[in-house]
Amino acid sequence: MPQQLIFTNDVADALSEALGSISPSSTFIITDTNVESLVLPLLRAESPETVRARKIVTRPGDVNKNLDSLSRIWSDLVAGGANRRSAVVCLGGGVVTDMGGFAAATFKRGIPFINIPTTLLAAVDAAVGGKTGINFEDLKNEVGAFCNADAVIISTRFFRTLPTRELLSGYAEMIKHGLLTGPDTFNRLLAFDILNATPDELLPLLEQSVMVKKQIVDEDPTEHGLRKALNLGHTPAHAFESLALEQGHPVPHGFAVAWGLVVDLILSHMMLKFPSDALHRLAAFVAEHYGAPSITCDDYPALLRLMHHDKKNTDGNIRFTLLSEPGAVKLDDTATEEQITAALDILRDLLHA
Ligand code: ADP
Ligand code: ZN
């Protein structure tokens, strides 16, 4: 089913319309305890449907995106009398949209659901594209299904209460989309004051960014080709993220993505002559907003090991998505360990400057 994307700061109206076209027998709102106290009251003040809906509240954080929470959601749906004609509204960050979407996709073999992402990261990434699921046995997103929400309502109104690092984390994915789009969008994003922007200033930029992902996902829903473009920055990012986790000081996904984008542009410069001025501008932005990963050359073997384990590597080579310039993507490039080590040296130089 095609996914309806609605960009608006009049969320109550959009939700009313989306629910109207489903006309469910009953409505459930799945959210987490933080969003329940910070966001739900704002929505309820305007939206009678959300006052009438039954609440299902989960514990926040990725550690709770698990079978136990999922099974509680199913239990709450059963206890609340949900049937095949009920609908679910997922109000929250990526944890809620992933897990709530999976609960809806599997309950009674699938009931309609609407996503209202409340973090920038979920708006730009998780809530669009039909990936739903949970972590399982310490493996991220190990169990899930592709299932599109009936509607995704994207608003910037609820980001006011987001901690700065959460906002920056989502912005890294917007910069990634900007790099995939072209020099104008990329430059506009680097010049935009994300930390002081009003909701109405951010909404059009967010819309443009989400549409980049939407177009790619529509062409390649199951990640066999073009969708790999969205992995820009992510081979090194996953390694930074996993290393930080192993070392006991986890970093937000978007911070790892910001550093990973710099690594991929360094490799792009080395292998595809990506323009060095654009690389330096990104590095300056990342150094200012995201700092640098706390790594030394002693960490390189661990980082290389983690990159080798990445699920994208099917033949023992470490694969990267690279660019010859902003907007010009080359999928499935490989780099040698020497090239990656050199790129990590340059990264540390650029970000500590
Ligand atoms: P993601 O960052 O991938 O979207 P989460 O769903 O874990 O992941 O959300 C990150 C954290 O932010 C969670 O603790 C969540 O409860 C909280 N959160 C979500 N939306 C908001 C908001 N609008 N304001 C404040 N905190 C929020
Ligand atoms: Zn990402």
mmCIF file of N, CA and C and ligand atoms in Angstrom, residues 32-35 38-39 60-62 92-96 118-119 121-122 126 158-163 166, ligand 1:
data_model
loop_
_atom_site.group_PDB
_atom_site.id
_atom_site.type_symbol
_atom_site.label_atom_id
_atom_site.label_comp_id
_atom_site.label_asym_id
_atom_site.label_seq_id
_atom_site.Cartn_x
_atom_site.Cartn_y
_atom_site.Cartn_z
ATOM 1 N N ASP A 32 5.719 6.294 24.408
ATOM 2 C CA ASP A 32 6.532 5.905 25.561
ATOM 3 C C ASP A 32 6.314 6.913 26.690
ATOM 4 N N THR A 33 6.858 6.622 27.855
ATOM 5 C CA THR A 33 6.526 7.447 29.025
ATOM 6 C C THR A 33 6.973 8.909 28.848
ATOM 7 N N ASN A 34 8.110 9.145 28.188
ATOM 8 C CA ASN A 34 8.556 10.535 27.981
ATOM 9 C C ASN A 34 7.598 11.291 27.081
ATOM 10 N N VAL A 35 7.252 10.652 25.974
ATOM 11 C CA VAL A 35 6.382 11.319 25.003
ATOM 12 C C VAL A 35 4.983 11.477 25.590
ATOM 13 N N LEU A 38 5.444 14.647 27.667
ATOM 14 C CA LEU A 38 5.895 15.884 27.006
ATOM 15 C C LEU A 38 5.089 16.264 25.769
ATOM 16 N N VAL A 39 4.603 15.272 25.036
ATOM 17 C CA VAL A 39 3.981 15.564 23.736
ATOM 18 C C VAL A 39 2.479 15.272 23.709
ATOM 19 N N PRO A 60 10.774 3.906 27.617
ATOM 20 C CA PRO A 60 11.543 4.532 26.531
ATOM 21 C C PRO A 60 12.912 3.881 26.328
ATOM 22 N N GLY A 61 13.491 4.150 25.179
ATOM 23 C CA GLY A 61 14.873 3.758 24.920
ATOM 24 C C GLY A 61 14.977 2.476 24.114
ATOM 25 N N ASP A 62 16.091 2.390 23.388
ATOM 26 C CA ASP A 62 16.328 1.242 22.506
ATOM 27 C C ASP A 62 16.396 -0.077 23.279
ATOM 28 N N GLY A 92 5.863 8.911 18.767
ATOM 29 C CA GLY A 92 7.129 8.822 19.491
ATOM 30 C C GLY A 92 8.320 8.817 18.557
ATOM 31 N N GLY A 93 9.469 8.478 19.131
ATOM 32 C CA GLY A 93 10.695 8.383 18.345
ATOM 33 C C GLY A 93 10.758 7.071 17.595
ATOM 34 N N GLY A 94 11.946 6.753 17.087
ATOM 35 C CA GLY A 94 12.125 5.561 16.267
ATOM 36 C C GLY A 94 11.765 4.268 16.995
ATOM 37 N N VAL A 95 11.991 4.244 18.299
ATOM 38 C CA VAL A 95 11.662 3.031 19.051
ATOM 39 C C VAL A 95 10.163 2.760 18.981
ATOM 40 N N VAL A 96 9.387 3.809 19.171
ATOM 41 C CA VAL A 96 7.926 3.652 19.166
ATOM 42 C C VAL A 96 7.407 3.374 17.752
ATOM 43 N N THR A 118 8.116 11.931 16.769
ATOM 44 C CA THR A 118 8.313 13.091 17.651
ATOM 45 C C THR A 118 9.786 13.419 17.851
ATOM 46 N N THR A 119 10.673 12.661 17.207
ATOM 47 C CA THR A 119 12.081 13.065 17.187
ATOM 48 C C THR A 119 12.442 13.386 15.736
ATOM 49 N N LEU A 121 15.142 12.488 14.285
ATOM 50 C CA LEU A 121 15.699 11.279 13.682
ATOM 51 C C LEU A 121 14.587 10.375 13.144
ATOM 52 N N ALA A 122 13.535 10.196 13.926
ATOM 53 C CA ALA A 122 12.440 9.337 13.470
ATOM 54 C C ALA A 122 11.718 9.974 12.287
ATOM 55 N N ALA A 126 13.251 6.938 10.539
ATOM 56 C CA ALA A 126 12.581 5.691 10.940
ATOM 57 C C ALA A 126 11.123 5.599 10.522
ATOM 58 N N PHE A 158 6.779 19.240 17.667
ATOM 59 C CA PHE A 158 7.017 18.520 18.917
ATOM 60 C C PHE A 158 8.502 18.424 19.270
ATOM 61 N N PHE A 159 9.365 19.047 18.476
ATOM 62 C CA PHE A 159 10.805 18.903 18.716
ATOM 63 C C PHE A 159 11.325 19.842 19.811
ATOM 64 N N ARG A 160 10.468 20.784 20.253
ATOM 65 C CA ARG A 160 10.899 21.807 21.207
ATOM 66 C C ARG A 160 11.484 21.192 22.482
ATOM 67 N N THR A 161 10.947 20.058 22.894
ATOM 68 C CA THR A 161 11.400 19.446 24.142
ATOM 69 C C THR A 161 12.546 18.456 23.925
ATOM 70 N N LEU A 162 12.974 18.303 22.670
ATOM 71 C CA LEU A 162 14.053 17.345 22.409
ATOM 72 C C LEU A 162 15.379 17.873 22.944
ATOM 73 N N PRO A 163 16.148 17.030 23.624
ATOM 74 C CA PRO A 163 17.500 17.454 24.012
ATOM 75 C C PRO A 163 18.325 17.791 22.763
ATOM 76 N N GLU A 166 19.733 15.041 20.694
ATOM 77 C CA GLU A 166 18.729 14.328 19.892
ATOM 78 C C GLU A 166 18.454 15.067 18.577
HETATM 79 P P1 ADP B 1 15.132 7.916 18.059
HETATM 80 O O1 ADP B 1 16.144 8.913 18.548
HETATM 81 O O2 ADP B 1 15.704 6.866 17.197
HETATM 82 O O3 ADP B 1 13.942 8.530 17.468
HETATM 83 P P2 ADP B 1 13.827 7.042 20.587
HETATM 84 O O4 ADP B 1 12.486 6.606 20.209
HETATM 85 O O5 ADP B 1 14.554 6.193 21.586
HETATM 86 O O6 ADP B 1 14.776 7.058 19.346
HETATM 87 O O7 ADP B 1 13.765 8.529 21.140
HETATM 88 C C1 ADP B 1 14.859 9.088 21.831
HETATM 89 C C2 ADP B 1 14.449 9.613 23.211
HETATM 90 O O8 ADP B 1 13.728 10.844 23.065
HETATM 91 C C3 ADP B 1 13.539 8.697 23.988
HETATM 92 O O9 ADP B 1 13.930 8.737 25.335
HETATM 93 C C4 ADP B 1 12.165 9.322 23.825
HETATM 94 O O10 ADP B 1 11.317 9.028 24.894
HETATM 95 C C5 ADP B 1 12.497 10.784 23.767
HETATM 96 N N1 ADP B 1 11.579 11.635 23.012
HETATM 97 C C6 ADP B 1 10.874 11.332 21.900
HETATM 98 N N2 ADP B 1 10.231 12.409 21.429
HETATM 99 C C7 ADP B 1 10.517 13.433 22.257
HETATM 100 C C8 ADP B 1 10.164 14.827 22.299
HETATM 101 N N3 ADP B 1 9.416 15.364 21.345
HETATM 102 N N4 ADP B 1 10.651 15.564 23.317
HETATM 103 C C9 ADP B 1 11.455 15.016 24.274
HETATM 104 N N5 ADP B 1 11.838 13.744 24.269
HETATM 105 C C10 ADP B 1 11.376 12.951 23.290
#
